[in-house]
mmCIF file of C-alpha atoms and ligand atoms in Angstrom:
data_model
loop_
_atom_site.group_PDB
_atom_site.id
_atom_site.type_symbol
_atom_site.label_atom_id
_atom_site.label_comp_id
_atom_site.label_asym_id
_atom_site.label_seq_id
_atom_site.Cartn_x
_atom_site.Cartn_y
_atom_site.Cartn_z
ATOM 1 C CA UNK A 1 8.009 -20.752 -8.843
ATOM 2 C CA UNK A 2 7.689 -18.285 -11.761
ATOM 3 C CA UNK A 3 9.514 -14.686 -12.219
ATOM 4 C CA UNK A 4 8.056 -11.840 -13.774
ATOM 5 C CA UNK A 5 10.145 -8.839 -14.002
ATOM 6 C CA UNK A 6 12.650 -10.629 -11.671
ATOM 7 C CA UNK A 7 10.342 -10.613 -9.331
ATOM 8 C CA UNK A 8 9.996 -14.719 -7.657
ATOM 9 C CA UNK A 9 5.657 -15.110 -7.269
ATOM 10 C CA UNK A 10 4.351 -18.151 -5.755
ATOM 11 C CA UNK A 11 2.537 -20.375 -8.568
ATOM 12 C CA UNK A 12 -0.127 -21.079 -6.260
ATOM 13 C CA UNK A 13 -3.126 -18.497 -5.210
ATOM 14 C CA UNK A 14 -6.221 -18.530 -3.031
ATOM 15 C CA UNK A 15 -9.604 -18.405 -5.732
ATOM 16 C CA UNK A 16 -12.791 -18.103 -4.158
ATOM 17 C CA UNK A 17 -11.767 -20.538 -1.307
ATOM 18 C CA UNK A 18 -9.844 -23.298 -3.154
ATOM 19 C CA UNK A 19 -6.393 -23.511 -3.551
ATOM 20 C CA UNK A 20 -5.539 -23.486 -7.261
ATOM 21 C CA UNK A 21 -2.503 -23.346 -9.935
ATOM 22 C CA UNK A 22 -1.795 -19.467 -10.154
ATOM 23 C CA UNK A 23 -2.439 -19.766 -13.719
ATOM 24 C CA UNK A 24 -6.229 -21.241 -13.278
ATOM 25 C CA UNK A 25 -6.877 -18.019 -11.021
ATOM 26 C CA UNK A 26 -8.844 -16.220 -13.656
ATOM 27 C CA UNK A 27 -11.759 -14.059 -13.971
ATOM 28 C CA UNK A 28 -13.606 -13.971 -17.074
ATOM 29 C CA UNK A 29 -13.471 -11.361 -19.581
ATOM 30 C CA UNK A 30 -17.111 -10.276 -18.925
ATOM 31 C CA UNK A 31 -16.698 -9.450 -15.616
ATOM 32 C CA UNK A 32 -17.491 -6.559 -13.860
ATOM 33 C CA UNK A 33 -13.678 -6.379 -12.529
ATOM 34 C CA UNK A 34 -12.135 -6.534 -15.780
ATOM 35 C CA UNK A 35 -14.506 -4.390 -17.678
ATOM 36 C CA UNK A 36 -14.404 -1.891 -14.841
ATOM 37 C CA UNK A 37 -11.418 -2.412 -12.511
ATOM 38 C CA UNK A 38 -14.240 -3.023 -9.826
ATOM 39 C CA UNK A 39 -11.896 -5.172 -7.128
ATOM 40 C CA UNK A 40 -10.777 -3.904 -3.696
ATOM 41 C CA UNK A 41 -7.414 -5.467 -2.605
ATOM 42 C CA UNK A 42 -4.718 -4.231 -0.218
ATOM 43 C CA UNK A 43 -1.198 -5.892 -0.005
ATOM 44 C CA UNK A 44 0.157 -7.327 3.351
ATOM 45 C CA UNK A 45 4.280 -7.368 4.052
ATOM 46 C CA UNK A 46 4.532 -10.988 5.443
ATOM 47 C CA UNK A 47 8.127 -11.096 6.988
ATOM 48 C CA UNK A 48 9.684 -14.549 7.104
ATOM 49 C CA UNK A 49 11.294 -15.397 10.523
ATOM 50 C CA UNK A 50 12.292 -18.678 12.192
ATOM 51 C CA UNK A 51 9.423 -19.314 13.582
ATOM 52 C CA UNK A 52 7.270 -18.687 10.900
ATOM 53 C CA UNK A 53 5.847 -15.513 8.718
ATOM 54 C CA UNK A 54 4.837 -12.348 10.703
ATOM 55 C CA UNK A 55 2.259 -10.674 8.875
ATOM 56 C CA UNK A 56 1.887 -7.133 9.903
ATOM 57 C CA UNK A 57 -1.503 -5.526 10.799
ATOM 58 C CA UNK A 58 -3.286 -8.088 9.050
ATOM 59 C CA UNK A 59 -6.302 -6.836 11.109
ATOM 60 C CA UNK A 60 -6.402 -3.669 9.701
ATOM 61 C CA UNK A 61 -5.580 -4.564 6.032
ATOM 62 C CA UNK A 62 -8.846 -6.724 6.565
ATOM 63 C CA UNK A 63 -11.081 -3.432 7.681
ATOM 64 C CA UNK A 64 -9.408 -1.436 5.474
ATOM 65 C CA UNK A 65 -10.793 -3.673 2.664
ATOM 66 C CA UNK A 66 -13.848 -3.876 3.692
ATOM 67 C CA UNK A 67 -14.542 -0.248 4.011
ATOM 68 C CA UNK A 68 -13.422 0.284 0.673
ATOM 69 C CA UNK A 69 -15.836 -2.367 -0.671
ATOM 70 C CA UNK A 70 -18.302 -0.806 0.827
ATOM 71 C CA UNK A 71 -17.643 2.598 0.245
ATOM 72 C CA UNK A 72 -17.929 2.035 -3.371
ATOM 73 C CA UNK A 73 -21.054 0.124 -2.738
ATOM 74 C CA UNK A 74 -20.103 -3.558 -2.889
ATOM 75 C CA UNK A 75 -23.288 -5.897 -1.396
ATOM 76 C CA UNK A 76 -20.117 -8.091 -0.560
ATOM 77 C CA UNK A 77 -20.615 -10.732 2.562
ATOM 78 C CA UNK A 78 -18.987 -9.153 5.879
ATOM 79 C CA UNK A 79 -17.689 -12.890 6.270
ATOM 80 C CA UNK A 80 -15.557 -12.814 3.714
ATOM 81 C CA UNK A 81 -12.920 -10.528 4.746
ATOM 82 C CA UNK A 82 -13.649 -12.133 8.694
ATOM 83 C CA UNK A 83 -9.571 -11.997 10.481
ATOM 84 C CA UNK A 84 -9.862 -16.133 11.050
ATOM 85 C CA UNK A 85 -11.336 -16.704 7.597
ATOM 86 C CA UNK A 86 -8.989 -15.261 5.642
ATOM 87 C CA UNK A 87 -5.544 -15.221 8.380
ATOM 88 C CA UNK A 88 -6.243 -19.229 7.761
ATOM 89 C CA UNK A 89 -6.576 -18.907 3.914
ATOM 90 C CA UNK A 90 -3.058 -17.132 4.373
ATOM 91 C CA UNK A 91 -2.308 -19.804 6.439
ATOM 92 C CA UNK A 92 -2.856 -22.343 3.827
ATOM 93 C CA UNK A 93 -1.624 -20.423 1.144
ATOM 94 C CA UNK A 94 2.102 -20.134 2.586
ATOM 95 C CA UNK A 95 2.035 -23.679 3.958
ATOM 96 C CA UNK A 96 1.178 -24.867 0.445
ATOM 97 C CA UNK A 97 3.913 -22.512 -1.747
ATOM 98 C CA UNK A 98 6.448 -22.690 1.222
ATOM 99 C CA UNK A 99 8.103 -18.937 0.500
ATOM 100 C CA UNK A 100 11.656 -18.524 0.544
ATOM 101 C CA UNK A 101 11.955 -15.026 1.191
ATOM 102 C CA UNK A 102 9.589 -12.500 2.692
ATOM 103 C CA UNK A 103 6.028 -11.905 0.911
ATOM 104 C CA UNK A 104 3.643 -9.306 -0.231
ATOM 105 C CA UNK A 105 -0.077 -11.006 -0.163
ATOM 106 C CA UNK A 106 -2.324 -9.265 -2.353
ATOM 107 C CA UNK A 107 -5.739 -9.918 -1.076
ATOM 108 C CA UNK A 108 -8.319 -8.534 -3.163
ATOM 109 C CA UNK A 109 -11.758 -8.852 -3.713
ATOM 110 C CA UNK A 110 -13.453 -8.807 -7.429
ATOM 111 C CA UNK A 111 -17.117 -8.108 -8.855
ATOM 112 C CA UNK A 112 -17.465 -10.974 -10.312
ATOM 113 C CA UNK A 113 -20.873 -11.202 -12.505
ATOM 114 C CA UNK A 114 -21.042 -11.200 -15.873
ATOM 115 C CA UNK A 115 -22.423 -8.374 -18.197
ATOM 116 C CA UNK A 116 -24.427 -6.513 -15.056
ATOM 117 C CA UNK A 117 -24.303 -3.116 -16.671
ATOM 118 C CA UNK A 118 -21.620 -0.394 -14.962
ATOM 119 C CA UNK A 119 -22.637 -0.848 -11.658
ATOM 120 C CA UNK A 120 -20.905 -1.522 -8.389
ATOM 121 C CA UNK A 121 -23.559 -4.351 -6.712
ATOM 122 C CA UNK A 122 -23.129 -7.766 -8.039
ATOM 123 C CA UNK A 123 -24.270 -11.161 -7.298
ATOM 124 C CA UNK A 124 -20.879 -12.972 -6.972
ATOM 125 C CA UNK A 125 -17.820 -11.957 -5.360
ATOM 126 C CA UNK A 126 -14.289 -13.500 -5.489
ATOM 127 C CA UNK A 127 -11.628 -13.568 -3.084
ATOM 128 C CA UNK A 128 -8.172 -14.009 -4.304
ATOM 129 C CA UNK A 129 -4.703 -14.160 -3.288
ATOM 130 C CA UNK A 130 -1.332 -14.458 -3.762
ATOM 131 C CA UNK A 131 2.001 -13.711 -2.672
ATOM 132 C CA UNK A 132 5.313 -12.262 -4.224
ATOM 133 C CA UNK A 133 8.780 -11.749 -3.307
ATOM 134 C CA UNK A 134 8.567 -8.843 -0.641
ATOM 135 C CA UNK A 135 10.513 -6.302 -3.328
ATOM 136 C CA UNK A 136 10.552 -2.155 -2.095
ATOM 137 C CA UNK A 137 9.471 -0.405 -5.048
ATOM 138 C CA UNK A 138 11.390 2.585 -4.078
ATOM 139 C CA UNK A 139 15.536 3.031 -4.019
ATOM 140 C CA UNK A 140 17.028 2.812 -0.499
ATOM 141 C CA UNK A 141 19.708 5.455 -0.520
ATOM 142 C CA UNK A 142 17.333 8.336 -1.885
ATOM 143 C CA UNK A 143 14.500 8.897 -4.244
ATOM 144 C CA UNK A 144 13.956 11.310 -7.009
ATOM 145 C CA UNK A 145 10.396 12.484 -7.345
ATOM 146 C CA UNK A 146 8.487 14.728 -9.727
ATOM 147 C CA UNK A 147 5.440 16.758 -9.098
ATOM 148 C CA UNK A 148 2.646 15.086 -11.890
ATOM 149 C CA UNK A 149 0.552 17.332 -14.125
ATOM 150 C CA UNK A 150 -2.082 14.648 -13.130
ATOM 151 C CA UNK A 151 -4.001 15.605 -10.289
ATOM 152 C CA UNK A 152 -5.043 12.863 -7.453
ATOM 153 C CA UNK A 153 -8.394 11.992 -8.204
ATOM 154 C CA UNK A 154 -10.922 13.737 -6.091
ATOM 155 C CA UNK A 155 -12.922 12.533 -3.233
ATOM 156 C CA UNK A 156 -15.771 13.276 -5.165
ATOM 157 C CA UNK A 157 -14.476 11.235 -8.367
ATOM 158 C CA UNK A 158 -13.309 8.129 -7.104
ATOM 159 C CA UNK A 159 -12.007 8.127 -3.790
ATOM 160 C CA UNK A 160 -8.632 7.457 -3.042
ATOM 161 C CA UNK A 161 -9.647 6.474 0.580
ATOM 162 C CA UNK A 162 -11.166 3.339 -1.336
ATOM 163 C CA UNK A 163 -8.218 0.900 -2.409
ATOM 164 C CA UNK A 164 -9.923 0.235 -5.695
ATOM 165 C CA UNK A 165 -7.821 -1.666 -8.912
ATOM 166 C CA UNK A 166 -9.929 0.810 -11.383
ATOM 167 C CA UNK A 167 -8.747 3.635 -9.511
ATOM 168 C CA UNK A 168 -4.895 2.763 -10.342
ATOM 169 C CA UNK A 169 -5.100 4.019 -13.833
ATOM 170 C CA UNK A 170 -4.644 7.714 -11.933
ATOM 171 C CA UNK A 171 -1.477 6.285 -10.387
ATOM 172 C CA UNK A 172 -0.355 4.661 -13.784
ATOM 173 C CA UNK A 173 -0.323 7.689 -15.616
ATOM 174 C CA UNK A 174 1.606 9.888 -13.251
ATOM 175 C CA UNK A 175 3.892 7.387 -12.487
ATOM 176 C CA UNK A 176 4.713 6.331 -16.142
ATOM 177 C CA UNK A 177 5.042 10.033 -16.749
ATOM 178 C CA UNK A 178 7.861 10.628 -14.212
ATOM 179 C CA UNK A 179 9.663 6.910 -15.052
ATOM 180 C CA UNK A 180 9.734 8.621 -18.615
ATOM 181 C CA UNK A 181 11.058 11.928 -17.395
ATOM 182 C CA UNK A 182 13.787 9.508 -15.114
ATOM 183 C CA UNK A 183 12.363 9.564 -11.824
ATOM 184 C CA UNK A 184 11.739 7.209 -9.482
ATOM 185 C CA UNK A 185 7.905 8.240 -8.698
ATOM 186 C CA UNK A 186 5.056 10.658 -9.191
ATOM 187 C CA UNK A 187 3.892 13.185 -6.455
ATOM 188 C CA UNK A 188 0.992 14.043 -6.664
ATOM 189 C CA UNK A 189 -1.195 17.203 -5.930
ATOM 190 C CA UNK A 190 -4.904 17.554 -5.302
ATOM 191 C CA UNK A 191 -6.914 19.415 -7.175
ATOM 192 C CA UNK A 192 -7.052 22.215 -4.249
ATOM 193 C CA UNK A 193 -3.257 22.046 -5.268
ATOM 194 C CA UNK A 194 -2.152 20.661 -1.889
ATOM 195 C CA UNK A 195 0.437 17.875 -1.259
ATOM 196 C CA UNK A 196 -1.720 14.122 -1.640
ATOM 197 C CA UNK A 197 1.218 11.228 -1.811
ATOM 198 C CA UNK A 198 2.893 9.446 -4.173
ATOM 199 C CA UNK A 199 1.464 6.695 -6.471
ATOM 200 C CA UNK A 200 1.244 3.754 -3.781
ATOM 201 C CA UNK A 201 2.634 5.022 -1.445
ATOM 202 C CA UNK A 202 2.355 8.486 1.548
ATOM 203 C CA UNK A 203 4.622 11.397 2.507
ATOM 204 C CA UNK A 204 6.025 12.881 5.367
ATOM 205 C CA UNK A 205 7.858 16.090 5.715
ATOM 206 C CA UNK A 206 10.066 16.573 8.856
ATOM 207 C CA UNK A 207 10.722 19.987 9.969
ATOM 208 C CA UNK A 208 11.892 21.350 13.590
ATOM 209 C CA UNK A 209 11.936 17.781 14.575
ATOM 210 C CA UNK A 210 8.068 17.581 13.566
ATOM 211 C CA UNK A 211 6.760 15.224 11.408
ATOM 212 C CA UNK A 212 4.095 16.739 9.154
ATOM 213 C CA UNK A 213 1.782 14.718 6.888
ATOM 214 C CA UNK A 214 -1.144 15.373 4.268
ATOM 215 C CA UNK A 215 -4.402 15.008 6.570
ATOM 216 C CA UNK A 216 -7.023 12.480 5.279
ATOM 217 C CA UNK A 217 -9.127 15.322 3.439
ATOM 218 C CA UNK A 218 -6.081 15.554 1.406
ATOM 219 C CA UNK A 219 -7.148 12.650 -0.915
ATOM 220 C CA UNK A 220 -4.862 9.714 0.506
ATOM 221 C CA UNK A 221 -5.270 6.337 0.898
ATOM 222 C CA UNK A 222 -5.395 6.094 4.696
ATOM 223 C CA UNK A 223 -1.945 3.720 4.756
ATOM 224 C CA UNK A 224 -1.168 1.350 7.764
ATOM 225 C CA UNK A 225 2.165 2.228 6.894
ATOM 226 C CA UNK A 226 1.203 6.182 7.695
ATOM 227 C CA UNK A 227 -0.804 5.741 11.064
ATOM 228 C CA UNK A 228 2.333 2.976 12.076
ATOM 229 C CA UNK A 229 4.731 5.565 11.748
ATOM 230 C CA UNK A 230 2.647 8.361 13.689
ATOM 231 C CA UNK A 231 2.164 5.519 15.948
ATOM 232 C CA UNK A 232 5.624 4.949 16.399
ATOM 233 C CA UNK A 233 6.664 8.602 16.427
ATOM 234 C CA UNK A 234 4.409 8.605 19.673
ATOM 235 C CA UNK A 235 6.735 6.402 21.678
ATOM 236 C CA UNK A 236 9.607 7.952 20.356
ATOM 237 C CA UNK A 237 7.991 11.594 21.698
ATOM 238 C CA UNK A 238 8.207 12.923 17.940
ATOM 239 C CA UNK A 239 4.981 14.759 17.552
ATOM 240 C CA UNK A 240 3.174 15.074 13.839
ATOM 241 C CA UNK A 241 1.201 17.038 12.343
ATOM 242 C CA UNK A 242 -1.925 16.236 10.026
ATOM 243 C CA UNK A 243 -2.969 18.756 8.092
ATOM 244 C CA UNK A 244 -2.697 20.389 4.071
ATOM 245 C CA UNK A 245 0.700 20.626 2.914
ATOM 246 C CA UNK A 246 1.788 23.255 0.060
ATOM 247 C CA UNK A 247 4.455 22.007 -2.491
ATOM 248 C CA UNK A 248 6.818 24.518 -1.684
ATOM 249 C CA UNK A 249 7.403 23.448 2.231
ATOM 250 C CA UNK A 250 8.474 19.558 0.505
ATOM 251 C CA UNK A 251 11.049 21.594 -0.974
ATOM 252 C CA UNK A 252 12.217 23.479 2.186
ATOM 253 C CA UNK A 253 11.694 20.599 4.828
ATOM 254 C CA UNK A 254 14.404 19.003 6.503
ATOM 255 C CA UNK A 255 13.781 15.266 5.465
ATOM 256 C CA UNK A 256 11.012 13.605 3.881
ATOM 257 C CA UNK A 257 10.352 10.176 2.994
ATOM 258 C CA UNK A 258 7.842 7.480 1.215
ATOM 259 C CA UNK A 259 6.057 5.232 3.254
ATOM 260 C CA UNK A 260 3.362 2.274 2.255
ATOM 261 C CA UNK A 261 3.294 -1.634 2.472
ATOM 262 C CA UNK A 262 5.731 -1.832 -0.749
ATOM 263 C CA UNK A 263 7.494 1.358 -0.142
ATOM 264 C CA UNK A 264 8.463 0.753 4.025
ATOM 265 C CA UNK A 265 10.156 4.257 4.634
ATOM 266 C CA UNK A 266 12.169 5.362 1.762
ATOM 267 C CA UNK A 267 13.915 8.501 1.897
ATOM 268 C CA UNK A 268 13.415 11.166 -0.689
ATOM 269 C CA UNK A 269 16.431 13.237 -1.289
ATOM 270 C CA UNK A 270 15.245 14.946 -4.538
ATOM 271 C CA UNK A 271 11.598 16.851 -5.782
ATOM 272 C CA UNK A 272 11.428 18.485 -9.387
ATOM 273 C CA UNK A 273 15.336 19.025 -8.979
ATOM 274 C CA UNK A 274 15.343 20.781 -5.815
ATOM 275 C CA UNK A 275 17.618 19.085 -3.160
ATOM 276 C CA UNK A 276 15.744 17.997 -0.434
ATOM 277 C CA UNK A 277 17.855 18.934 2.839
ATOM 278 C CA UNK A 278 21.490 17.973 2.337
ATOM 279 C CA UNK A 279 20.514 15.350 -0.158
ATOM 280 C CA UNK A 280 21.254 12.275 2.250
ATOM 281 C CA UNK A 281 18.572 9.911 3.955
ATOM 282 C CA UNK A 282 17.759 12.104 6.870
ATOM 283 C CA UNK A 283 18.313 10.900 10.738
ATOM 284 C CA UNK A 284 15.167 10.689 11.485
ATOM 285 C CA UNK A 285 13.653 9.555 8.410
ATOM 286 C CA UNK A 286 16.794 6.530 9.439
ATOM 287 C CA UNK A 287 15.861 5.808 12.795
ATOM 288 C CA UNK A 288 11.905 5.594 12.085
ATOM 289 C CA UNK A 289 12.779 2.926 9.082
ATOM 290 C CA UNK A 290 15.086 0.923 11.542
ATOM 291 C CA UNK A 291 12.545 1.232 14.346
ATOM 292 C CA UNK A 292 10.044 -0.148 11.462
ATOM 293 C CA UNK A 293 11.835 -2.485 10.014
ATOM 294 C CA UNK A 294 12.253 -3.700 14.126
ATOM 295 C CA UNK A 295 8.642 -3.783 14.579
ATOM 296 C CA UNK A 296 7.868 -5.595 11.513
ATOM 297 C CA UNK A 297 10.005 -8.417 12.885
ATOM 298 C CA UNK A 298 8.727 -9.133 16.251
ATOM 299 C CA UNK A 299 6.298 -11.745 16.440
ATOM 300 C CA UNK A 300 5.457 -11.030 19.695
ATOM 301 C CA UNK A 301 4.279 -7.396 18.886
ATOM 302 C CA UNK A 302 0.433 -6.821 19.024
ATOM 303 C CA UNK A 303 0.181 -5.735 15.569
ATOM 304 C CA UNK A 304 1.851 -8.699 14.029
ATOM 305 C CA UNK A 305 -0.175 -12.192 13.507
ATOM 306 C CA UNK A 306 2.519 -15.333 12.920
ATOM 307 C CA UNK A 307 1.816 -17.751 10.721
HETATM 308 N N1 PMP B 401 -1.219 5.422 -1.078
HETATM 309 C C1 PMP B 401 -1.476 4.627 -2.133
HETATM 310 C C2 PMP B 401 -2.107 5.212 -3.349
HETATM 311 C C3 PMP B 401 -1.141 3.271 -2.078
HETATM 312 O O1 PMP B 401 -1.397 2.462 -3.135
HETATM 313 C C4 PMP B 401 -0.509 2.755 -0.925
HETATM 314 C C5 PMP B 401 -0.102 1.309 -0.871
HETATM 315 N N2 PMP B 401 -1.111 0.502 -0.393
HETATM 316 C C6 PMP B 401 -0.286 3.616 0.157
HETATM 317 C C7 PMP B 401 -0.654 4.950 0.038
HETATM 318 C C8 PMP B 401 0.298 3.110 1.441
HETATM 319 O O2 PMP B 401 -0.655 2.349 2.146
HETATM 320 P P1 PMP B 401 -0.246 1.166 3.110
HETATM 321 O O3 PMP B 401 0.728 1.720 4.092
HETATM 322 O O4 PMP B 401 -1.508 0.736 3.749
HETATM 323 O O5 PMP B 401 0.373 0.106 2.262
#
């Protein structure tokens, strides 16, 4: 077991199919990933039970990867992000490190060949992962968020749709730029100057009893987390609404919260010093976290794979 940051990570990881000291999981320095942040990855919540871990949506972290390998044009292997393959990869992953707690399993995939010129196909492609204490990255009793100067990157610069590691550097900046201004996160605009998310994470806005949400021409990653919670406010007959959001209804909504893998639903109670509603995790905001947090821990659920 090793800690960085306080944070417990398993000191074992999957590396292109063998199990392997975390430590020996390394890509060379003359690799297309690490000269150009050219790896896909998306992070699963892994919830331990009794019975085992429940890993939730697995399925569609798996297509979500490997439409944003090939959306930046990655001549990767459809096998390699197959459900069985890598669910028993997990499988041997967690049987091997034994977790104490509940996970996050970074899957990602890397460009692996050397020297090959800035370009996106490669010969070789890695598979890795690992897992890490299952730690929110947002407070629970209310986040503080500023509006960045940096703008999300366009659709037509990198796609945020794509989960790409080179693509992060956007998120860095804004989000080091509100930690030094003492905030918990970044929002961030697009450069039409409409509401995009946060830095890993999406937003809702509830007004009227309405849940209203950035649309996916908005520059967002399309979360799991995001089309859960529409999902959810389904059954619960809570309608939402997809479409552009300006920065001024944040600031007169109701509620509105953070939601992603790392993030479940965290209320935000404050944007660039404005109050948001009375300042207190909102009711609904509440009920759609428990209802969430419910889902995430039924292994019987349709969405959820035990392992
Ligand atoms: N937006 C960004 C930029 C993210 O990094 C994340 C975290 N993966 C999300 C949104 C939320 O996505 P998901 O619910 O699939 O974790």
């Amino acid at each position: 077991m090793l800690y960085i940051h306080m944070t417990k990570i398993q000191d074992l990881a999957i590396y292109d199919g063998e199990i392997v000291p975390l430590k020996d999981a390394r890509l060379s320095i003359t690799s297309s990933a690490v000269l150009y942040g050219l790896s896909v990855y998306s992070v699963v919540y892994a919830h331990k039970a009794e019975s085992g871990f429940i890993l939730f949506r697995l399925d569609r972290h798996l297509q979500r990867l490997a439409q944003s390998a090939k959306l930046i044009g990655f001549s990767v292997n459809e096998s390699l992000t197959t459900y069985e393959l890598v669910k028993d990869q997990i499988h041997k992953l967690l049987r091997s490190t034994k977790p104490e707690a509940s996970q996050f399993i970074r899957i990602t995939i890397h460009a692996a060949d050397s020297l090959p010129g800035i370009k996106t196909k490669n010969d070789k492609y890695i598979l890795s992962i690992f897992s890490h204490e299952a730690k929110n990255i947002m407070p629970q009793n209310g986040a503080r968020i500023k509006t960045s100067q940096w703008r999300r990157t366009a659709d037509t610069a990198i796609p945020a749709r794509a989960k790409v590691n080179g693509a992060y550097v956007n998120s860095a900046l804004a989000k080091q730029d509100a930690i030094n201004s003492g905030y918990d996160d970044c929002l961030f605009l697009n450069n039409q100057e409409y509401v995009s998310e946060l830095s890993a994470a999406n937003i809702f806005l509830i007004k009227d009893n309405k849940l209203i949400t950035p649309d996916i021409s908005s520059d967002i990653l399309e979360g799991i987390t995001r089309r859960s919670i529409i999902e959810i406010a389904a059954e619960l007959q809570i309608p939402t609404i997809e479409r552009k959001v300006a920065l001024t209804e944040l600031y007169t909504a109701n509620e509105v919260f953070a939601c992603g893998t790392s993030a479940f639903v965290s209320p935000i109670i404050e944007i660039d010093n404005r109050v948001v509603g009375d300042g207190l995790p909102g009711e609904i905001t509440t009920k759609i976290r428990t209802i969430l947090q419910e889902r995430q821990s039924d292994a019987r659920h349709e969405w959820n794979t035990l392992i």
